[in-house]
């Protein structure tokens, strides 16, 4: 009896396996879109996050006063119908739409806008439940917000700001429902209420986040009725699930999966991202204060080879910190060539002038974890080490946890450092001012190279207050030319954004800003012909 | 018995306190500032310092530890997550424990019969092909990394789902206990029960390999000792069949070390099978603690996870001791 029982127990898993492994899946629904992300969002409160997985959800749950055009990074009206700017550039008056309601049924009005921005800027706010506000500084120019009536909001700025409107299109400026904030308290972060095309229905942590179409959305109800967002950590698993029809959209592909995906009927979307990876050189530390040393380093880096080693060939070599295709980028800039002989000459000259002997020892700080703009930081560090040895620079590489790494760089404790930046908005100021202006030299400033150029600073300050785009553009072109000449950093690469989706998904494009907007997406009944044996 | 239980409980509490204290100190020695992660590209050092003070991290570590234990004793509250400051880790762990328990039970259902049967067969047919097969199988079982095994299982059983507990498009199902195999039946959703089994089978197989291999080795060794005993030879001489003597006489006498190792394995599996859960995106304690350590540096979540794991482990050991007393009357309480 006992051994029969043991046999049955032994066979049970096998029986289950045999009876269940052949079960077919039901036909996919046209109303339900399943989108696989690399991880679960942390919070859905726009004020408290800058994590991409959270942002992708927030973008579909909320609207902003102004937004980006569907295809380009150009600003268009959204919850604000129109706006006026005073002659001194300090008073911005927005007229709001009157046909907008929040998911909880309350009317969208100027009070909601005021609450949203006060949560972002006030030192303390009763409706702010987490003090970590990564984008607080982006709205620091706001001095006062007035609401003369329900449809009018007046922003009084401390000084004119050409980037204010762009910052209003960023996700932290998503308009939140004050009623829901009061009702839900800190739970708002798990079940937020906005005016966007989708409303949050349910969130099973680390399993699925269920959104449903908001039928009363001011742009009309989305075609997708149910939007389900699932976390799938492993890159290959995400693609496999897409191939099997379990999900219809994935992002954050590993470079090695691109070529495999191209062999399948899946649709691969590619878009140059608003990001840059770069080598920062701490100019307060000799010999990096010598232009010739920085020039030699720039000349010693073979960028085409670096693209293969650090990015598997899936990135664009960078000339400027401002990515190509973005407004403000100067396409006429010519990069420093790869010229080891010239680099060696410059190093020898620098050694005489600086009174040091070759080879010199420099430390290169690098983050331990991959970033979207630096998928393989350790390989890149190794390549740079080998490249610089050729010109008489012995590099020691020090890896750190990514947050510690940036704290180390911001404090200026590095000599050389690998860094990068993903833009928050579509303005060159976000790259040039944030990363290279002397105003941002501090313990938590992003000018890691300690670059202090009065002319450069003057150009950027002028750019921040110049409202006329035609006059603004040359200011940024000149600033980029200065950065290329003075070389506080060596721009390395701009990585591409990528997403893959099932062929039956239409009406979705990968936005240059990296936003995943699904309000206009549709699923058709066409079944893709999957190629047998295709697997990443 | 009560006195023995009292001593065991005291021993368990001391174990938990020491283990949690060690974890408490260890997480603070981890590289990386968990608060920096929350500010992304825009760290505000003033705010970070304010938050440090708010969490009490500017105090000496022994004061922090004392305050933590006092808070746990007073309210049972293990604190709020650092990565998701609005969420209590009690709630987060309670949501995940059932997933880990279900996976563990499924893995045990595979590992125990497989391991015991293989161990018995290896001992009965010593130095013949079942023995070699069992030895080689158990060696492979403990040697093959879970992530590699996960990839192999995915390839072999490509028709089975490889992540999560239910299909992603199922969103109208409300769990009751958190154990989906039970909840789906209680809710009258047999089609979801089948889906839950499909989702469970591969991670359970991956998780079962190491305990099955260890149990097989221990069973084999224990059975070899018992099979050589005089009373078994006598039983066979009196006409008792081979399998009757094995199952009725030998196996119960070989059970103590097997139960011991099996119980320890259950404790280990319940502690959160980090790798298996990660490979199969299983939303249990393992993935939660792994992401708290590796991703978010979430001290609070790690401490809370450590407490839960310690309590589970200590409880398993206590139950094991009681099972031994029941299994073998020669074992005297307190000896």
mmCIF file with all atom_site columns, N, CA, C and O in Angstrom, chain B residues 220-266:
data_model
loop_
_atom_site.group_PDB
_atom_site.id
_atom_site.type_symbol
_atom_site.label_atom_id
_atom_site.label_alt_id
_atom_site.label_comp_id
_atom_site.label_asym_id
_atom_site.label_entity_id
_atom_site.label_seq_id
_atom_site.pdbx_PDB_ins_code
_atom_site.Cartn_x
_atom_site.Cartn_y
_atom_site.Cartn_z
_atom_site.occupancy
_atom_site.B_iso_or_equiv
_atom_site.pdbx_formal_charge
_atom_site.auth_seq_id
_atom_site.auth_comp_id
_atom_site.auth_asym_id
_atom_site.auth_atom_id
_atom_site.pdbx_PDB_model_num
ATOM 1   N N  . UNK B 1 220 ? 19.596 7.292   0.986  1.00 0.00 ? 220 UNK B N  1
ATOM 2   C CA . UNK B 1 220 ? 20.425 6.156   0.582  1.00 0.00 ? 220 UNK B CA 1
ATOM 3   C C  . UNK B 1 220 ? 21.348 5.743   1.731  1.00 0.00 ? 220 UNK B C  1
ATOM 4   O O  . UNK B 1 220 ? 21.439 4.563   2.094  1.00 0.00 ? 220 UNK B O  1
ATOM 5   N N  . UNK B 1 221 ? 22.016 6.738   2.316  1.00 0.00 ? 221 UNK B N  1
ATOM 6   C CA . UNK B 1 221 ? 22.968 6.427   3.392  1.00 0.00 ? 221 UNK B CA 1
ATOM 7   C C  . UNK B 1 221 ? 22.255 5.805   4.589  1.00 0.00 ? 221 UNK B C  1
ATOM 8   O O  . UNK B 1 221 ? 22.712 4.793   5.155  1.00 0.00 ? 221 UNK B O  1
ATOM 9   N N  . UNK B 1 222 ? 21.111 6.399   4.977  1.00 0.00 ? 222 UNK B N  1
ATOM 10  C CA . UNK B 1 222 ? 20.375 5.886   6.141  1.00 0.00 ? 222 UNK B CA 1
ATOM 11  C C  . UNK B 1 222 ? 19.841 4.478   5.863  1.00 0.00 ? 222 UNK B C  1
ATOM 12  O O  . UNK B 1 222 ? 19.899 3.600   6.729  1.00 0.00 ? 222 UNK B O  1
ATOM 13  N N  . UNK B 1 223 ? 19.364 4.263   4.653  1.00 0.00 ? 223 UNK B N  1
ATOM 14  C CA . UNK B 1 223 ? 18.814 2.952   4.300  1.00 0.00 ? 223 UNK B CA 1
ATOM 15  C C  . UNK B 1 223 ? 19.901 1.889   4.263  1.00 0.00 ? 223 UNK B C  1
ATOM 16  O O  . UNK B 1 223 ? 19.683 0.743   4.664  1.00 0.00 ? 223 UNK B O  1
ATOM 17  N N  . UNK B 1 224 ? 21.078 2.226   3.802  1.00 0.00 ? 224 UNK B N  1
ATOM 18  C CA . UNK B 1 224 ? 22.181 1.254   3.759  1.00 0.00 ? 224 UNK B CA 1
ATOM 19  C C  . UNK B 1 224 ? 22.518 0.778   5.165  1.00 0.00 ? 224 UNK B C  1
ATOM 20  O O  . UNK B 1 224 ? 22.774 -0.410  5.386  1.00 0.00 ? 224 UNK B O  1
ATOM 21  N N  . UNK B 1 225 ? 22.514 1.723   6.135  1.00 0.00 ? 225 UNK B N  1
ATOM 22  C CA . UNK B 1 225 ? 22.773 1.346   7.532  1.00 0.00 ? 225 UNK B CA 1
ATOM 23  C C  . UNK B 1 225 ? 21.718 0.367   8.022  1.00 0.00 ? 225 UNK B C  1
ATOM 24  O O  . UNK B 1 225 ? 22.028 -0.656  8.621  1.00 0.00 ? 225 UNK B O  1
ATOM 25  N N  . UNK B 1 226 ? 20.462 0.718   7.749  1.00 0.00 ? 226 UNK B N  1
ATOM 26  C CA . UNK B 1 226 ? 19.357 -0.084  8.289  1.00 0.00 ? 226 UNK B CA 1
ATOM 27  C C  . UNK B 1 226 ? 19.271 -1.436  7.581  1.00 0.00 ? 226 UNK B C  1
ATOM 28  O O  . UNK B 1 226 ? 19.040 -2.471  8.221  1.00 0.00 ? 226 UNK B O  1
ATOM 29  N N  . UNK B 1 227 ? 19.491 -1.474  6.274  1.00 0.00 ? 227 UNK B N  1
ATOM 30  C CA . UNK B 1 227 ? 19.356 -2.721  5.512  1.00 0.00 ? 227 UNK B CA 1
ATOM 31  C C  . UNK B 1 227 ? 20.395 -3.764  5.931  1.00 0.00 ? 227 UNK B C  1
ATOM 32  O O  . UNK B 1 227 ? 20.201 -4.958  5.708  1.00 0.00 ? 227 UNK B O  1
ATOM 33  N N  . UNK B 1 228 ? 21.478 -3.277  6.529  1.00 0.00 ? 228 UNK B N  1
ATOM 34  C CA . UNK B 1 228 ? 22.509 -4.220  6.979  1.00 0.00 ? 228 UNK B CA 1
ATOM 35  C C  . UNK B 1 228 ? 22.204 -4.772  8.370  1.00 0.00 ? 228 UNK B C  1
ATOM 36  O O  . UNK B 1 228 ? 22.948 -5.619  8.888  1.00 0.00 ? 228 UNK B O  1
ATOM 37  N N  . UNK B 1 229 ? 21.120 -4.316  8.997  1.00 0.00 ? 229 UNK B N  1
ATOM 38  C CA . UNK B 1 229 ? 20.823 -4.723  10.387 1.00 0.00 ? 229 UNK B CA 1
ATOM 39  C C  . UNK B 1 229 ? 20.326 -6.173  10.441 1.00 0.00 ? 229 UNK B C  1
ATOM 40  O O  . UNK B 1 229 ? 19.725 -6.679  9.487  1.00 0.00 ? 229 UNK B O  1
ATOM 41  N N  . UNK B 1 230 ? 20.565 -6.795  11.604 1.00 0.00 ? 230 UNK B N  1
ATOM 42  C CA . UNK B 1 230 ? 20.200 -8.218  11.771 1.00 0.00 ? 230 UNK B CA 1
ATOM 43  C C  . UNK B 1 230 ? 18.698 -8.440  11.672 1.00 0.00 ? 230 UNK B C  1
ATOM 44  O O  . UNK B 1 230 ? 18.242 -9.430  11.106 1.00 0.00 ? 230 UNK B O  1
ATOM 45  N N  . UNK B 1 231 ? 17.913 -7.534  12.236 1.00 0.00 ? 231 UNK B N  1
ATOM 46  C CA . UNK B 1 231 ? 16.464 -7.780  12.287 1.00 0.00 ? 231 UNK B CA 1
ATOM 47  C C  . UNK B 1 231 ? 15.854 -7.833  10.891 1.00 0.00 ? 231 UNK B C  1
ATOM 48  O O  . UNK B 1 231 ? 14.869 -8.513  10.656 1.00 0.00 ? 231 UNK B O  1
ATOM 49  N N  . UNK B 1 232 ? 16.474 -7.136  9.941  1.00 0.00 ? 232 UNK B N  1
ATOM 50  C CA . UNK B 1 232 ? 15.950 -7.173  8.574  1.00 0.00 ? 232 UNK B CA 1
ATOM 51  C C  . UNK B 1 232 ? 16.296 -8.507  7.910  1.00 0.00 ? 232 UNK B C  1
ATOM 52  O O  . UNK B 1 232 ? 15.475 -9.078  7.186  1.00 0.00 ? 232 UNK B O  1
ATOM 53  N N  . UNK B 1 233 ? 17.543 -8.981  8.177  1.00 0.00 ? 233 UNK B N  1
ATOM 54  C CA . UNK B 1 233 ? 17.913 -10.284 7.634  1.00 0.00 ? 233 UNK B CA 1
ATOM 55  C C  . UNK B 1 233 ? 16.976 -11.349 8.184  1.00 0.00 ? 233 UNK B C  1
ATOM 56  O O  . UNK B 1 233 ? 16.520 -12.241 7.482  1.00 0.00 ? 233 UNK B O  1
ATOM 57  N N  . UNK B 1 234 ? 16.643 -11.233 9.478  1.00 0.00 ? 234 UNK B N  1
ATOM 58  C CA . UNK B 1 234 ? 15.738 -12.185 10.125 1.00 0.00 ? 234 UNK B CA 1
ATOM 59  C C  . UNK B 1 234 ? 14.359 -12.116 9.477  1.00 0.00 ? 234 UNK B C  1
ATOM 60  O O  . UNK B 1 234 ? 13.743 -13.145 9.178  1.00 0.00 ? 234 UNK B O  1
ATOM 61  N N  . UNK B 1 235 ? 13.892 -10.890 9.245  1.00 0.00 ? 235 UNK B N  1
ATOM 62  C CA . UNK B 1 235 ? 12.564 -10.716 8.629  1.00 0.00 ? 235 UNK B CA 1
ATOM 63  C C  . UNK B 1 235 ? 12.537 -11.368 7.255  1.00 0.00 ? 235 UNK B C  1
ATOM 64  O O  . UNK B 1 235 ? 11.575 -12.053 6.893  1.00 0.00 ? 235 UNK B O  1
ATOM 65  N N  . UNK B 1 236 ? 13.592 -11.176 6.465  1.00 0.00 ? 236 UNK B N  1
ATOM 66  C CA . UNK B 1 236 ? 13.641 -11.769 5.123  1.00 0.00 ? 236 UNK B CA 1
ATOM 67  C C  . UNK B 1 236 ? 13.687 -13.285 5.220  1.00 0.00 ? 236 UNK B C  1
ATOM 68  O O  . UNK B 1 236 ? 13.014 -13.992 4.458  1.00 0.00 ? 236 UNK B O  1
ATOM 69  N N  . UNK B 1 237 ? 14.458 -13.802 6.234  1.00 0.00 ? 237 UNK B N  1
ATOM 70  C CA . UNK B 1 237 ? 14.594 -15.255 6.406  1.00 0.00 ? 237 UNK B CA 1
ATOM 71  C C  . UNK B 1 237 ? 13.259 -15.891 6.776  1.00 0.00 ? 237 UNK B C  1
ATOM 72  O O  . UNK B 1 237 ? 12.981 -17.035 6.429  1.00 0.00 ? 237 UNK B O  1
ATOM 73  N N  . UNK B 1 238 ? 12.405 -15.095 7.467  1.00 0.00 ? 238 UNK B N  1
ATOM 74  C CA . UNK B 1 238 ? 11.103 -15.626 7.883  1.00 0.00 ? 238 UNK B CA 1
ATOM 75  C C  . UNK B 1 238 ? 10.058 -15.483 6.777  1.00 0.00 ? 238 UNK B C  1
ATOM 76  O O  . UNK B 1 238 ? 8.879  -15.730 6.986  1.00 0.00 ? 238 UNK B O  1
ATOM 77  N N  . UNK B 1 239 ? 10.516 -14.992 5.592  1.00 0.00 ? 239 UNK B N  1
ATOM 78  C CA . UNK B 1 239 ? 9.595  -14.980 4.445  1.00 0.00 ? 239 UNK B CA 1
ATOM 79  C C  . UNK B 1 239 ? 9.006  -13.626 4.111  1.00 0.00 ? 239 UNK B C  1
ATOM 80  O O  . UNK B 1 239 ? 8.148  -13.530 3.231  1.00 0.00 ? 239 UNK B O  1
ATOM 81  N N  . UNK B 1 240 ? 9.463  -12.597 4.793  1.00 0.00 ? 240 UNK B N  1
ATOM 82  C CA . UNK B 1 240 ? 8.946  -11.256 4.492  1.00 0.00 ? 240 UNK B CA 1
ATOM 83  C C  . UNK B 1 240 ? 9.483  -10.816 3.122  1.00 0.00 ? 240 UNK B C  1
ATOM 84  O O  . UNK B 1 240 ? 10.675 -10.957 2.858  1.00 0.00 ? 240 UNK B O  1
ATOM 85  N N  . UNK B 1 241 ? 8.609  -10.261 2.280  1.00 0.00 ? 241 UNK B N  1
ATOM 86  C CA . UNK B 1 241 ? 9.059  -9.877  0.936  1.00 0.00 ? 241 UNK B CA 1
ATOM 87  C C  . UNK B 1 241 ? 10.026 -8.696  1.016  1.00 0.00 ? 241 UNK B C  1
ATOM 88  O O  . UNK B 1 241 ? 10.032 -7.962  2.005  1.00 0.00 ? 241 UNK B O  1
ATOM 89  N N  . UNK B 1 242 ? 10.809 -8.574  -0.051 1.00 0.00 ? 242 UNK B N  1
ATOM 90  C CA . UNK B 1 242 ? 11.822 -7.505  -0.072 1.00 0.00 ? 242 UNK B CA 1
ATOM 91  C C  . UNK B 1 242 ? 11.191 -6.138  0.164  1.00 0.00 ? 242 UNK B C  1
ATOM 92  O O  . UNK B 1 242 ? 11.611 -5.377  1.034  1.00 0.00 ? 242 UNK B O  1
ATOM 93  N N  . UNK B 1 243 ? 10.158 -5.832  -0.626 1.00 0.00 ? 243 UNK B N  1
ATOM 94  C CA . UNK B 1 243 ? 9.598  -4.487  -0.556 1.00 0.00 ? 243 UNK B CA 1
ATOM 95  C C  . UNK B 1 243 ? 8.822  -4.245  0.724  1.00 0.00 ? 243 UNK B C  1
ATOM 96  O O  . UNK B 1 243 ? 8.814  -3.138  1.248  1.00 0.00 ? 243 UNK B O  1
ATOM 97  N N  . UNK B 1 244 ? 8.208  -5.304  1.246  1.00 0.00 ? 244 UNK B N  1
ATOM 98  C CA . UNK B 1 244 ? 7.531  -5.141  2.530  1.00 0.00 ? 244 UNK B CA 1
ATOM 99  C C  . UNK B 1 244 ? 8.552  -4.830  3.626  1.00 0.00 ? 244 UNK B C  1
ATOM 100 O O  . UNK B 1 244 ? 8.340  -3.951  4.462  1.00 0.00 ? 244 UNK B O  1
ATOM 101 N N  . UNK B 1 245 ? 9.676  -5.552  3.594  1.00 0.00 ? 245 UNK B N  1
ATOM 102 C CA . UNK B 1 245 ? 10.708 -5.291  4.614  1.00 0.00 ? 245 UNK B CA 1
ATOM 103 C C  . UNK B 1 245 ? 11.300 -3.888  4.450  1.00 0.00 ? 245 UNK B C  1
ATOM 104 O O  . UNK B 1 245 ? 11.620 -3.223  5.427  1.00 0.00 ? 245 UNK B O  1
ATOM 105 N N  . UNK B 1 246 ? 11.409 -3.454  3.215  1.00 0.00 ? 246 UNK B N  1
ATOM 106 C CA . UNK B 1 246 ? 11.974 -2.116  2.970  1.00 0.00 ? 246 UNK B CA 1
ATOM 107 C C  . UNK B 1 246 ? 11.025 -1.032  3.459  1.00 0.00 ? 246 UNK B C  1
ATOM 108 O O  . UNK B 1 246 ? 11.399 -0.141  4.225  1.00 0.00 ? 246 UNK B O  1
ATOM 109 N N  . UNK B 1 247 ? 9.762  -1.101  3.027  1.00 0.00 ? 247 UNK B N  1
ATOM 110 C CA . UNK B 1 247 ? 8.809  -0.030  3.331  1.00 0.00 ? 247 UNK B CA 1
ATOM 111 C C  . UNK B 1 247 ? 8.312  -0.069  4.767  1.00 0.00 ? 247 UNK B C  1
ATOM 112 O O  . UNK B 1 247 ? 8.113  0.967   5.392  1.00 0.00 ? 247 UNK B O  1
ATOM 113 N N  . UNK B 1 248 ? 8.078  -1.301  5.271  1.00 0.00 ? 248 UNK B N  1
ATOM 114 C CA . UNK B 1 248 ? 7.464  -1.406  6.603  1.00 0.00 ? 248 UNK B CA 1
ATOM 115 C C  . UNK B 1 248 ? 8.488  -1.377  7.725  1.00 0.00 ? 248 UNK B C  1
ATOM 116 O O  . UNK B 1 248 ? 8.197  -0.917  8.823  1.00 0.00 ? 248 UNK B O  1
ATOM 117 N N  . UNK B 1 249 ? 9.659  -1.910  7.471  1.00 0.00 ? 249 UNK B N  1
ATOM 118 C CA . UNK B 1 249 ? 10.629 -2.038  8.565  1.00 0.00 ? 249 UNK B CA 1
ATOM 119 C C  . UNK B 1 249 ? 11.844 -1.119  8.411  1.00 0.00 ? 249 UNK B C  1
ATOM 120 O O  . UNK B 1 249 ? 12.240 -0.456  9.373  1.00 0.00 ? 249 UNK B O  1
ATOM 121 N N  . UNK B 1 250 ? 12.406 -1.097  7.229  1.00 0.00 ? 250 UNK B N  1
ATOM 122 C CA . UNK B 1 250 ? 13.651 -0.337  7.067  1.00 0.00 ? 250 UNK B CA 1
ATOM 123 C C  . UNK B 1 250 ? 13.415 1.171   7.017  1.00 0.00 ? 250 UNK B C  1
ATOM 124 O O  . UNK B 1 250 ? 14.066 1.936   7.735  1.00 0.00 ? 250 UNK B O  1
ATOM 125 N N  . UNK B 1 251 ? 12.473 1.580   6.186  1.00 0.00 ? 251 UNK B N  1
ATOM 126 C CA . UNK B 1 251 ? 12.286 3.025   5.974  1.00 0.00 ? 251 UNK B CA 1
ATOM 127 C C  . UNK B 1 251 ? 11.894 3.781   7.254  1.00 0.00 ? 251 UNK B C  1
ATOM 128 O O  . UNK B 1 251 ? 12.496 4.823   7.554  1.00 0.00 ? 251 UNK B O  1
ATOM 129 N N  . UNK B 1 252 ? 10.931 3.246   8.040  1.00 0.00 ? 252 UNK B N  1
ATOM 130 C CA . UNK B 1 252 ? 10.623 3.980   9.289  1.00 0.00 ? 252 UNK B CA 1
ATOM 131 C C  . UNK B 1 252 ? 11.841 4.125   10.200 1.00 0.00 ? 252 UNK B C  1
ATOM 132 O O  . UNK B 1 252 ? 12.005 5.131   10.881 1.00 0.00 ? 252 UNK B O  1
ATOM 133 N N  . UNK B 1 253 ? 12.697 3.111   10.210 1.00 0.00 ? 253 UNK B N  1
ATOM 134 C CA . UNK B 1 253 ? 13.881 3.194   11.069 1.00 0.00 ? 253 UNK B CA 1
ATOM 135 C C  . UNK B 1 253 ? 14.958 4.111   10.501 1.00 0.00 ? 253 UNK B C  1
ATOM 136 O O  . UNK B 1 253 ? 15.848 4.549   11.221 1.00 0.00 ? 253 UNK B O  1
ATOM 137 N N  . UNK B 1 254 ? 14.877 4.355   9.198  1.00 0.00 ? 254 UNK B N  1
ATOM 138 C CA . UNK B 1 254 ? 15.837 5.279   8.571  1.00 0.00 ? 254 UNK B CA 1
ATOM 139 C C  . UNK B 1 254 ? 15.282 6.692   8.497  1.00 0.00 ? 254 UNK B C  1
ATOM 140 O O  . UNK B 1 254 ? 15.927 7.592   7.950  1.00 0.00 ? 254 UNK B O  1
ATOM 141 N N  . UNK B 1 255 ? 14.092 6.885   9.064  1.00 0.00 ? 255 UNK B N  1
ATOM 142 C CA . UNK B 1 255 ? 13.366 8.141   8.826  1.00 0.00 ? 255 UNK B CA 1
ATOM 143 C C  . UNK B 1 255 ? 13.963 9.356   9.543  1.00 0.00 ? 255 UNK B C  1
ATOM 144 O O  . UNK B 1 255 ? 13.832 10.477  9.055  1.00 0.00 ? 255 UNK B O  1
ATOM 145 N N  . UNK B 1 256 ? 14.606 9.127   10.705 1.00 0.00 ? 256 UNK B N  1
ATOM 146 C CA . UNK B 1 256 ? 15.027 10.292  11.514 1.00 0.00 ? 256 UNK B CA 1
ATOM 147 C C  . UNK B 1 256 ? 15.959 11.237  10.738 1.00 0.00 ? 256 UNK B C  1
ATOM 148 O O  . UNK B 1 256 ? 15.674 12.424  10.621 1.00 0.00 ? 256 UNK B O  1
ATOM 149 N N  . UNK B 1 257 ? 17.062 10.757  10.174 1.00 0.00 ? 257 UNK B N  1
ATOM 150 C CA . UNK B 1 257 ? 17.912 11.703  9.424  1.00 0.00 ? 257 UNK B CA 1
ATOM 151 C C  . UNK B 1 257 ? 17.218 12.279  8.183  1.00 0.00 ? 257 UNK B C  1
ATOM 152 O O  . UNK B 1 257 ? 17.453 13.423  7.810  1.00 0.00 ? 257 UNK B O  1
ATOM 153 N N  . UNK B 1 258 ? 16.339 11.453  7.581  1.00 0.00 ? 258 UNK B N  1
ATOM 154 C CA . UNK B 1 258 ? 15.637 11.927  6.377  1.00 0.00 ? 258 UNK B CA 1
ATOM 155 C C  . UNK B 1 258 ? 14.672 13.051  6.746  1.00 0.00 ? 258 UNK B C  1
ATOM 156 O O  . UNK B 1 258 ? 14.625 14.097  6.085  1.00 0.00 ? 258 UNK B O  1
ATOM 157 N N  . UNK B 1 259 ? 13.903 12.842  7.813  1.00 0.00 ? 259 UNK B N  1
ATOM 158 C CA . UNK B 1 259 ? 12.970 13.884  8.258  1.00 0.00 ? 259 UNK B CA 1
ATOM 159 C C  . UNK B 1 259 ? 13.739 15.137  8.655  1.00 0.00 ? 259 UNK B C  1
ATOM 160 O O  . UNK B 1 259 ? 13.336 16.260  8.362  1.00 0.00 ? 259 UNK B O  1
ATOM 161 N N  . UNK B 1 260 ? 14.862 14.934  9.309  1.00 0.00 ? 260 UNK B N  1
ATOM 162 C CA . UNK B 1 260 ? 15.687 16.062  9.738  1.00 0.00 ? 260 UNK B CA 1
ATOM 163 C C  . UNK B 1 260 ? 16.101 16.904  8.539  1.00 0.00 ? 260 UNK B C  1
ATOM 164 O O  . UNK B 1 260 ? 15.888 18.124  8.509  1.00 0.00 ? 260 UNK B O  1
ATOM 165 N N  . UNK B 1 261 ? 16.659 16.249  7.532  1.00 0.00 ? 261 UNK B N  1
ATOM 166 C CA . UNK B 1 261 ? 17.147 17.006  6.377  1.00 0.00 ? 261 UNK B CA 1
ATOM 167 C C  . UNK B 1 261 ? 15.979 17.573  5.578  1.00 0.00 ? 261 UNK B C  1
ATOM 168 O O  . UNK B 1 261 ? 16.054 18.697  5.061  1.00 0.00 ? 261 UNK B O  1
ATOM 169 N N  . UNK B 1 262 ? 14.891 16.820  5.511  1.00 0.00 ? 262 UNK B N  1
ATOM 170 C CA . UNK B 1 262 ? 13.721 17.304  4.762  1.00 0.00 ? 262 UNK B CA 1
ATOM 171 C C  . UNK B 1 262 ? 13.152 18.556  5.430  1.00 0.00 ? 262 UNK B C  1
ATOM 172 O O  . UNK B 1 262 ? 12.798 19.522  4.764  1.00 0.00 ? 262 UNK B O  1
ATOM 173 N N  . UNK B 1 263 ? 13.092 18.519  6.751  1.00 0.00 ? 263 UNK B N  1
ATOM 174 C CA . UNK B 1 263 ? 12.584 19.685  7.483  1.00 0.00 ? 263 UNK B CA 1
ATOM 175 C C  . UNK B 1 263 ? 13.452 20.903  7.277  1.00 0.00 ? 263 UNK B C  1
ATOM 176 O O  . UNK B 1 263 ? 12.961 22.021  7.073  1.00 0.00 ? 263 UNK B O  1
ATOM 177 N N  . UNK B 1 264 ? 14.768 20.682  7.321  1.00 0.00 ? 264 UNK B N  1
ATOM 178 C CA . UNK B 1 264 ? 15.686 21.802  7.085  1.00 0.00 ? 264 UNK B CA 1
ATOM 179 C C  . UNK B 1 264 ? 15.507 22.366  5.676  1.00 0.00 ? 264 UNK B C  1
ATOM 180 O O  . UNK B 1 264 ? 15.570 23.574  5.456  1.00 0.00 ? 264 UNK B O  1
ATOM 181 N N  . UNK B 1 265 ? 15.278 21.470  4.730  1.00 0.00 ? 265 UNK B N  1
ATOM 182 C CA . UNK B 1 265 ? 15.073 21.911  3.344  1.00 0.00 ? 265 UNK B CA 1
ATOM 183 C C  . UNK B 1 265 ? 13.812 22.768  3.232  1.00 0.00 ? 265 UNK B C  1
ATOM 184 O O  . UNK B 1 265 ? 13.802 23.783  2.536  1.00 0.00 ? 265 UNK B O  1
ATOM 185 N N  . UNK B 1 266 ? 12.748 22.343  3.916  1.00 0.00 ? 266 UNK B N  1
ATOM 186 C CA . UNK B 1 266 ? 11.504 23.130  3.897  1.00 0.00 ? 266 UNK B CA 1
ATOM 187 C C  . UNK B 1 266 ? 11.786 24.524  4.456  1.00 0.00 ? 266 UNK B C  1
ATOM 188 O O  . UNK B 1 266 ? 11.356 25.541  3.887  1.00 0.00 ? 266 UNK B O  1
#
